[in-house]
mmCIF file of C-alpha atoms in Angstrom:
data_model
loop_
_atom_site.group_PDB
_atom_site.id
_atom_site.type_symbol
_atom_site.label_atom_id
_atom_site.label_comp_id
_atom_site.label_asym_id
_atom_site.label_seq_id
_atom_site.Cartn_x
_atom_site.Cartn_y
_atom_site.Cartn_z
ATOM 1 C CA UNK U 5 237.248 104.095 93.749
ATOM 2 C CA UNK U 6 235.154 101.583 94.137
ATOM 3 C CA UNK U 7 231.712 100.802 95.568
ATOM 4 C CA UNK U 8 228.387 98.528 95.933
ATOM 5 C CA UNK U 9 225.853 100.332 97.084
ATOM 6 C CA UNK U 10 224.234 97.465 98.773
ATOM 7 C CA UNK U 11 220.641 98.915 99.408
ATOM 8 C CA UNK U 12 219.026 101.170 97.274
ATOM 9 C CA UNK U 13 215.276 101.884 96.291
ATOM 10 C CA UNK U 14 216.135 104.340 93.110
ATOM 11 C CA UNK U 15 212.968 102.269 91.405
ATOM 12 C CA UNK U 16 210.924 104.500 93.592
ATOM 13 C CA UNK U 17 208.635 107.281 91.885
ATOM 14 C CA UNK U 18 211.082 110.008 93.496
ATOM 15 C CA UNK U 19 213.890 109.083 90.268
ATOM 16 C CA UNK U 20 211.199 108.993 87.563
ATOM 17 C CA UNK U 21 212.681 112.307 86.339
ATOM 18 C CA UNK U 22 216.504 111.500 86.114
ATOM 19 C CA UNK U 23 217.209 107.741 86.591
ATOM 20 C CA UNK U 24 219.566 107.845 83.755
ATOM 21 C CA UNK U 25 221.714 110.995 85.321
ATOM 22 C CA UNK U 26 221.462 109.588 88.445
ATOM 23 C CA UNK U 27 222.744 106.080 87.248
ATOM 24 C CA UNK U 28 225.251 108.144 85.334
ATOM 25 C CA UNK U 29 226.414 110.023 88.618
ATOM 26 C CA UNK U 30 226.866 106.765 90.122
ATOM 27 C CA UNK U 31 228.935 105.065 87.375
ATOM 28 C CA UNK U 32 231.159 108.278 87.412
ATOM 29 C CA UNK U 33 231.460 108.482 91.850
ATOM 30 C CA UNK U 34 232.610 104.572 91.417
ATOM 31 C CA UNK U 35 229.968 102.204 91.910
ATOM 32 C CA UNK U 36 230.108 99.144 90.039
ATOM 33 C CA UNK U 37 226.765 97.956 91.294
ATOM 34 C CA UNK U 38 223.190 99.283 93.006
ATOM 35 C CA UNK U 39 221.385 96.253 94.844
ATOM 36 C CA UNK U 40 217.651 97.098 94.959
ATOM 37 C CA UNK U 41 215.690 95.176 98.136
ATOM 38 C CA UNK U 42 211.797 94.907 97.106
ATOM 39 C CA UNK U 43 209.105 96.579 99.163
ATOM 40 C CA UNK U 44 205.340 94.858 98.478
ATOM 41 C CA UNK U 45 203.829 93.595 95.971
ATOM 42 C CA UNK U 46 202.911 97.045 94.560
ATOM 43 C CA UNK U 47 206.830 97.496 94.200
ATOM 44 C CA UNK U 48 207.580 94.519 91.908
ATOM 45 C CA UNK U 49 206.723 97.005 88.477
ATOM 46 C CA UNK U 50 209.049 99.203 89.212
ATOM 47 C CA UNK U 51 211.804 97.016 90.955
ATOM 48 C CA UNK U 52 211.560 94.961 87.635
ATOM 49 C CA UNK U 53 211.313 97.714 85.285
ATOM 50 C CA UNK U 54 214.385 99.288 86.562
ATOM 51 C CA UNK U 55 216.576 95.922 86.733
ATOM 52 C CA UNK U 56 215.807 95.016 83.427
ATOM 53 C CA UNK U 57 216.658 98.612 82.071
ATOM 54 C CA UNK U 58 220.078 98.826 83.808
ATOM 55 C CA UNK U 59 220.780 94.889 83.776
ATOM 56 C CA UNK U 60 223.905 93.533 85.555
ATOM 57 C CA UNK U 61 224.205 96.878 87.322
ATOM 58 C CA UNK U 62 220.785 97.051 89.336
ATOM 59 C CA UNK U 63 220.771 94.194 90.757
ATOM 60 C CA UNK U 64 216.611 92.794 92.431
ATOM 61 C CA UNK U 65 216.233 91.630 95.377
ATOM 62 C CA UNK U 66 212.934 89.812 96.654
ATOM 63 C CA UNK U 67 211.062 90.450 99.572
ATOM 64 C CA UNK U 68 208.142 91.685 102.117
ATOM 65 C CA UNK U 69 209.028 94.980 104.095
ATOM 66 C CA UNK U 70 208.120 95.114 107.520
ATOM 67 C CA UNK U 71 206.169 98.252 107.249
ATOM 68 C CA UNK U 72 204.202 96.442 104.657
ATOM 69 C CA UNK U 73 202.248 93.886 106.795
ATOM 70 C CA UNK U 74 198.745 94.664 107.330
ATOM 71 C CA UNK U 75 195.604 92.618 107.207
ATOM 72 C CA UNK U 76 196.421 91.358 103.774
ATOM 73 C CA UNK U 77 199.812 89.813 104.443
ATOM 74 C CA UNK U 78 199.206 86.589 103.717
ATOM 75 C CA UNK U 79 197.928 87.430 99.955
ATOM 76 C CA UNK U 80 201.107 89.706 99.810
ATOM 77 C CA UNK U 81 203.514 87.029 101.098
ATOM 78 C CA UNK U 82 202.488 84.702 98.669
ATOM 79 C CA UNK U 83 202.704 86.616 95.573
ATOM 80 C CA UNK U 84 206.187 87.513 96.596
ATOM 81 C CA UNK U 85 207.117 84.156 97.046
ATOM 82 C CA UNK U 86 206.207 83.028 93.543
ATOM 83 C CA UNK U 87 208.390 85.475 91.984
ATOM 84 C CA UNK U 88 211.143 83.354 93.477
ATOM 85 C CA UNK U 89 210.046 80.874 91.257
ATOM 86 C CA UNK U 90 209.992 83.304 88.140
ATOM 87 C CA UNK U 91 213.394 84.739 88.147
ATOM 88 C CA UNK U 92 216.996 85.218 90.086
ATOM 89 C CA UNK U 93 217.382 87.446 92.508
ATOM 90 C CA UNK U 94 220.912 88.674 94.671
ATOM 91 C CA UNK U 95 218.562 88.358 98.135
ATOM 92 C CA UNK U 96 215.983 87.909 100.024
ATOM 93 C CA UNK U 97 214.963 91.609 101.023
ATOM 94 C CA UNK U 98 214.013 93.742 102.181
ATOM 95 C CA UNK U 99 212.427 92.011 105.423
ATOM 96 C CA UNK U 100 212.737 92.211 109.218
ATOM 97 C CA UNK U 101 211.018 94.155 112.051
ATOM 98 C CA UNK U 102 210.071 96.931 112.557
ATOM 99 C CA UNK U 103 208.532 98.898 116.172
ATOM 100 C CA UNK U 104 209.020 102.472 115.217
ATOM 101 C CA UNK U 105 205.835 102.902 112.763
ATOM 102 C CA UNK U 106 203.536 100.505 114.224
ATOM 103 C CA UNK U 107 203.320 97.749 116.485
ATOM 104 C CA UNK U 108 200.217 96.562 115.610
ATOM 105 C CA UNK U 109 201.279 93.667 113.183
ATOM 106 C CA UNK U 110 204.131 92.923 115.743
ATOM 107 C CA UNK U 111 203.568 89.243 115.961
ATOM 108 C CA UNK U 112 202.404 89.025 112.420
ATOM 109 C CA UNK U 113 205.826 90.618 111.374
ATOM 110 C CA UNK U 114 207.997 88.462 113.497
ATOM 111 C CA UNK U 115 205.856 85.344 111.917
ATOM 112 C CA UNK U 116 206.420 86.490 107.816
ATOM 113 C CA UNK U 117 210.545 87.381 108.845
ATOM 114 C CA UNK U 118 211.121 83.777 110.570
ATOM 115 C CA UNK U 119 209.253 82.865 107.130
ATOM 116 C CA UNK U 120 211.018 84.549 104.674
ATOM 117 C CA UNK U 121 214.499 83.297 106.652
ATOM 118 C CA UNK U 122 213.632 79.907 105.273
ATOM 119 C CA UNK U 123 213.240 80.984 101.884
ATOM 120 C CA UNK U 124 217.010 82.371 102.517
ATOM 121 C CA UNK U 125 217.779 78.467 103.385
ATOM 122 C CA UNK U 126 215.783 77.120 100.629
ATOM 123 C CA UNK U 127 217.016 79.204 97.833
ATOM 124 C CA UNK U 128 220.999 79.610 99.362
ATOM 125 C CA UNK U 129 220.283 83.440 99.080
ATOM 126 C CA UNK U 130 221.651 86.269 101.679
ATOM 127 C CA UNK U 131 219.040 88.155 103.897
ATOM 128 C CA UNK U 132 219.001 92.258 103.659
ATOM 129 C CA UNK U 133 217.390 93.109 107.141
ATOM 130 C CA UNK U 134 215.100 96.109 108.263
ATOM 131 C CA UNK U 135 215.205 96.419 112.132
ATOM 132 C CA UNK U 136 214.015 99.657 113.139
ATOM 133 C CA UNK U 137 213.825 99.993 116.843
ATOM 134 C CA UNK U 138 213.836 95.768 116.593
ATOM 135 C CA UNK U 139 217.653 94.428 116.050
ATOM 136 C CA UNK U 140 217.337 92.324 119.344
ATOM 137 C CA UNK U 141 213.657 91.037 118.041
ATOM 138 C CA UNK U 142 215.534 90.488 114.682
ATOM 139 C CA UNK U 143 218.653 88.088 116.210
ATOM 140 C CA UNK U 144 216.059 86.546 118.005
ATOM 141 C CA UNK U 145 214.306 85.701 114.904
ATOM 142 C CA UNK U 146 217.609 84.693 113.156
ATOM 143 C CA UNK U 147 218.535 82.550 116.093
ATOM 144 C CA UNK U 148 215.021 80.697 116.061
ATOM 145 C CA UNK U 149 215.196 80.017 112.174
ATOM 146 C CA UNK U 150 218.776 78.794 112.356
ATOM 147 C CA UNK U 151 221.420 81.206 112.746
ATOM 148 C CA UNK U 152 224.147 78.822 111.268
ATOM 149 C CA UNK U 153 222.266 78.439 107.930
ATOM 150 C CA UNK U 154 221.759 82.065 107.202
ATOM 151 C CA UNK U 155 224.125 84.897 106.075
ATOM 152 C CA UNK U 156 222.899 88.594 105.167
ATOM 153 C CA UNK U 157 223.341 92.300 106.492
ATOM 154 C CA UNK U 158 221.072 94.248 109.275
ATOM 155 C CA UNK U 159 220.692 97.060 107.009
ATOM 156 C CA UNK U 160 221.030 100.915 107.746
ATOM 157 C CA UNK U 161 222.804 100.003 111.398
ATOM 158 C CA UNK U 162 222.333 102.688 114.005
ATOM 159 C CA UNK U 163 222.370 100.987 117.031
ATOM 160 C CA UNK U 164 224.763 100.770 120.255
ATOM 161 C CA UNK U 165 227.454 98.856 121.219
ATOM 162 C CA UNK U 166 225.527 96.318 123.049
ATOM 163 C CA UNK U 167 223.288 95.831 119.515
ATOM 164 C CA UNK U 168 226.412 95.556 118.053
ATOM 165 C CA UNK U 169 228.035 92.950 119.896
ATOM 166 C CA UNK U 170 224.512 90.720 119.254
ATOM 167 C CA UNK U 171 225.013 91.376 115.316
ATOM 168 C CA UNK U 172 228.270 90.535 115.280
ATOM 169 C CA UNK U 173 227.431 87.212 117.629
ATOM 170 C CA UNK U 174 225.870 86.326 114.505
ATOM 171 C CA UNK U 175 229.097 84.701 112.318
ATOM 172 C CA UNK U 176 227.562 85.318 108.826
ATOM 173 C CA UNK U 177 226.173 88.597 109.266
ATOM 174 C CA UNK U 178 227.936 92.041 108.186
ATOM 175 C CA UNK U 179 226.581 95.828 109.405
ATOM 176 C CA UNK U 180 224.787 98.216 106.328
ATOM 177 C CA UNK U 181 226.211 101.466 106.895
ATOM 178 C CA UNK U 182 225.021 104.831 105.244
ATOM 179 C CA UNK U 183 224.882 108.037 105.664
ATOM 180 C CA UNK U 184 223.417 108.111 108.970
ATOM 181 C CA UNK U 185 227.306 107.687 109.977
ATOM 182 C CA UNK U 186 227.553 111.397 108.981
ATOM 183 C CA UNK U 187 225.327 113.126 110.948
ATOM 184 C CA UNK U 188 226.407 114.993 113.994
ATOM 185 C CA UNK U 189 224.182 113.170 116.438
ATOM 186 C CA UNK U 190 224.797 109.792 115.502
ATOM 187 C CA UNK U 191 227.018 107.591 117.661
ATOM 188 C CA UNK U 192 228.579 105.217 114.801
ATOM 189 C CA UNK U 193 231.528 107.004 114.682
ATOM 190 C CA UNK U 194 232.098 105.438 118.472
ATOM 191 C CA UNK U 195 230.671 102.446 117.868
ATOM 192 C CA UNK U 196 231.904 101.055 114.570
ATOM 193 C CA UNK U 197 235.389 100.977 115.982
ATOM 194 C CA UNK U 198 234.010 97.964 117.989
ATOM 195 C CA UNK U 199 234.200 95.848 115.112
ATOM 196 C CA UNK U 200 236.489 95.626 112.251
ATOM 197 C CA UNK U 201 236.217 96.460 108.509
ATOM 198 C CA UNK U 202 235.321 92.937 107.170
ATOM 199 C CA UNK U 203 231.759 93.434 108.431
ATOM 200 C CA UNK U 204 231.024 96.055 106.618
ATOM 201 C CA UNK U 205 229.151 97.179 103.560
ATOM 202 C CA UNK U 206 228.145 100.353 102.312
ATOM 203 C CA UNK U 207 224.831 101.128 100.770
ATOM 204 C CA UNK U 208 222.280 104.530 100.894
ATOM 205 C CA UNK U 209 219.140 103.360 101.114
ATOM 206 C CA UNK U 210 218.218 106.088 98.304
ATOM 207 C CA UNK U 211 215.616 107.893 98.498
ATOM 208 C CA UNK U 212 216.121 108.212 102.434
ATOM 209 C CA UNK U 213 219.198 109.397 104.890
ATOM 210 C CA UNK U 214 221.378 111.349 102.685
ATOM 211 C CA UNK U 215 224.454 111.967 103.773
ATOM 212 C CA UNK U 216 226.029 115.244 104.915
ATOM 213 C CA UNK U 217 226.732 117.485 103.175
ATOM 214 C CA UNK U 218 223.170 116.374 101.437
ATOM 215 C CA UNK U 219 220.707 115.525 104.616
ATOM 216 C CA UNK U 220 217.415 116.481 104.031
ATOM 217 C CA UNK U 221 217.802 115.971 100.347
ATOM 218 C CA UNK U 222 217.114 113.239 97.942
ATOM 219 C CA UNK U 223 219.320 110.371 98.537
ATOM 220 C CA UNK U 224 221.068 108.789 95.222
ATOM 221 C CA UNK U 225 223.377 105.887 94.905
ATOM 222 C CA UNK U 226 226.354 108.539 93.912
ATOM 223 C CA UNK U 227 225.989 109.751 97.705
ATOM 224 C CA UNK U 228 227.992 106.836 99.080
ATOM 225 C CA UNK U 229 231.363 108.387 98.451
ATOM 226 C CA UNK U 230 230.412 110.499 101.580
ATOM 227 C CA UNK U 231 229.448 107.176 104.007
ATOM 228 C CA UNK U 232 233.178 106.051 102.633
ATOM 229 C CA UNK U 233 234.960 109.086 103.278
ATOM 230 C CA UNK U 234 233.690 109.513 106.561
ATOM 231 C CA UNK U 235 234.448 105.371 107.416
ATOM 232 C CA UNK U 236 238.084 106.595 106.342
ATOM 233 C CA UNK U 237 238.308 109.361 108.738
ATOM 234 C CA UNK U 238 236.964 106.231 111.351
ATOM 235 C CA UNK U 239 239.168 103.811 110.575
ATOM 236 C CA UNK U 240 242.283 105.921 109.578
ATOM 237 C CA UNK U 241 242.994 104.602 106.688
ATOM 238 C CA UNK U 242 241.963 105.816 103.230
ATOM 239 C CA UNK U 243 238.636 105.943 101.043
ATOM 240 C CA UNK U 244 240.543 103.681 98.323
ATOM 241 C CA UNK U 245 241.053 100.917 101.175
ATOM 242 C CA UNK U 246 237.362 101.182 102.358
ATOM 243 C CA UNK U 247 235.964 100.862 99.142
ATOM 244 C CA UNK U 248 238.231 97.704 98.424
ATOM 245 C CA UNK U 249 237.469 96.224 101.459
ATOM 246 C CA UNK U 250 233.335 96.862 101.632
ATOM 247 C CA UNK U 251 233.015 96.113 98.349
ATOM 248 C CA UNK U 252 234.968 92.983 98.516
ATOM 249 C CA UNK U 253 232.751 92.480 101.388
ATOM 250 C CA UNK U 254 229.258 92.685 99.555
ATOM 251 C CA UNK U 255 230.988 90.499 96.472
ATOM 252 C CA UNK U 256 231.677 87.732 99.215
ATOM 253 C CA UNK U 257 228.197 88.025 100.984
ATOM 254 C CA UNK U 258 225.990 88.762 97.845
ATOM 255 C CA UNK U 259 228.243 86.277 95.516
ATOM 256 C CA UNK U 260 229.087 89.323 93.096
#
């Protein structure tokens, strides 16, 4: 088997206990790689600390999260943009939108996405997207900073068909799927089979959405053998082929 799980936070205080099992448990389930998307500037410690412990397999990412914005944004936004300068990252993440917490720094958020976007120009680097209750907002913003310059992945994909069809409007943009696919209630199942398997990539989005048999549990970056096995039973074909074909996917998009 084999798998990138393309969005991961197992630098989070939840895995202090057993990051070495839990990277060992992923090495053994098949992934080859764990792509971590940054959260604030109270994240960078951590994000770094586990990168440079488990180097070439946990992989940074750079960026402001949505849910992050308050009335110090602009201090935040700047720190994280000098650590562009300071080392390589895989992407620009995690950023977006977000209107399910809080829509109090709605306009704020929309400005620091559009922002970061051009950092994805400047520095030729993918976007990992957060757009919770926002994926039109998001397109929107895409579309404003230049839709034909940018490339990247609306992360953790939920939506409907019609949210769908806007994502996949977008040329250079592939759908994040974890293990929200597996939960009874969820309509992915119905609405993946509106696009094909090359825009996909898998990813957990560890600590959160655990798969079934696991919901309501920690999440861990072994867990996405259940988002593949249940793509399988989608697509009809087997958990070897979706594993080939996301993680060629996120090789091509990420430049693994």
């Amino acid at each position: 088997m084999k798998i990138i799980d393309t969005h991961s936070h197992i630098y989070s205080e939840e895995f202090d206990n057993d990051i070495d099992e839990v990277i060992a448990r992923a090495r053994a389930a098949g992934v080859e790689k764990i792509l971590l998307p940054n959260v604030d500037v109270s994240s960078l410690p951590r994000l770094h600390n586990t990168a440079g412990r488990y180097k070439d397999y946990c992989i940074p990412m750079m960026g402001l999260h949505p849910t992050s914005v308050d009335e110090n944004w602009q201090s935040e936004l700047d720190t994280i943009k000098k650590q562009l300068e300071l080392r390589p990252y895989i992407a620009i993440g995690e950023i977006g939108i977000d209107l399910y917490w809080d829509k109090t720094f709605q306009q704020e958020q929309k400005y620091i996405f559009e922002e970061q976007l051009r950092w994805s120009i400047q520095y030729n680097l993918p976007v990992a997207i957060h757009s919770r209750d926002a994926i039109a907002e998001c397109i929107e913003c895409v579309r404003n900073v230049g839709a034909e310059k940018l490339r990247g992945v609306f992360h953790s994909f939920g939506g409907s068909i019609e949210e769908l069809q806007g994502i996949m409007s977008l040329e250079n943009f592939l759908l994040g799927i974890n293990g929200v696919v597996t939960f009874k209630n969820s309509t992915l199942s119905t609405v993946l089979k509106q696009t094909d398997l090359t825009r996909i990539v898998v990813e957990t989005d560890a600590p959160y959405l655990s798969p079934v048999p696991y919901r309501g549990k920690r999440n861990e970056s072994s867990y996405t053998l259940f988002v593949v096995q249940k793509l399988a039973e989608i697509y009809g074909i087997t958990a070897g082929e979706i594993g080939e074909i996301t993680t060629s996917n996120a090789k091509r998009l990420f430049n693994l």
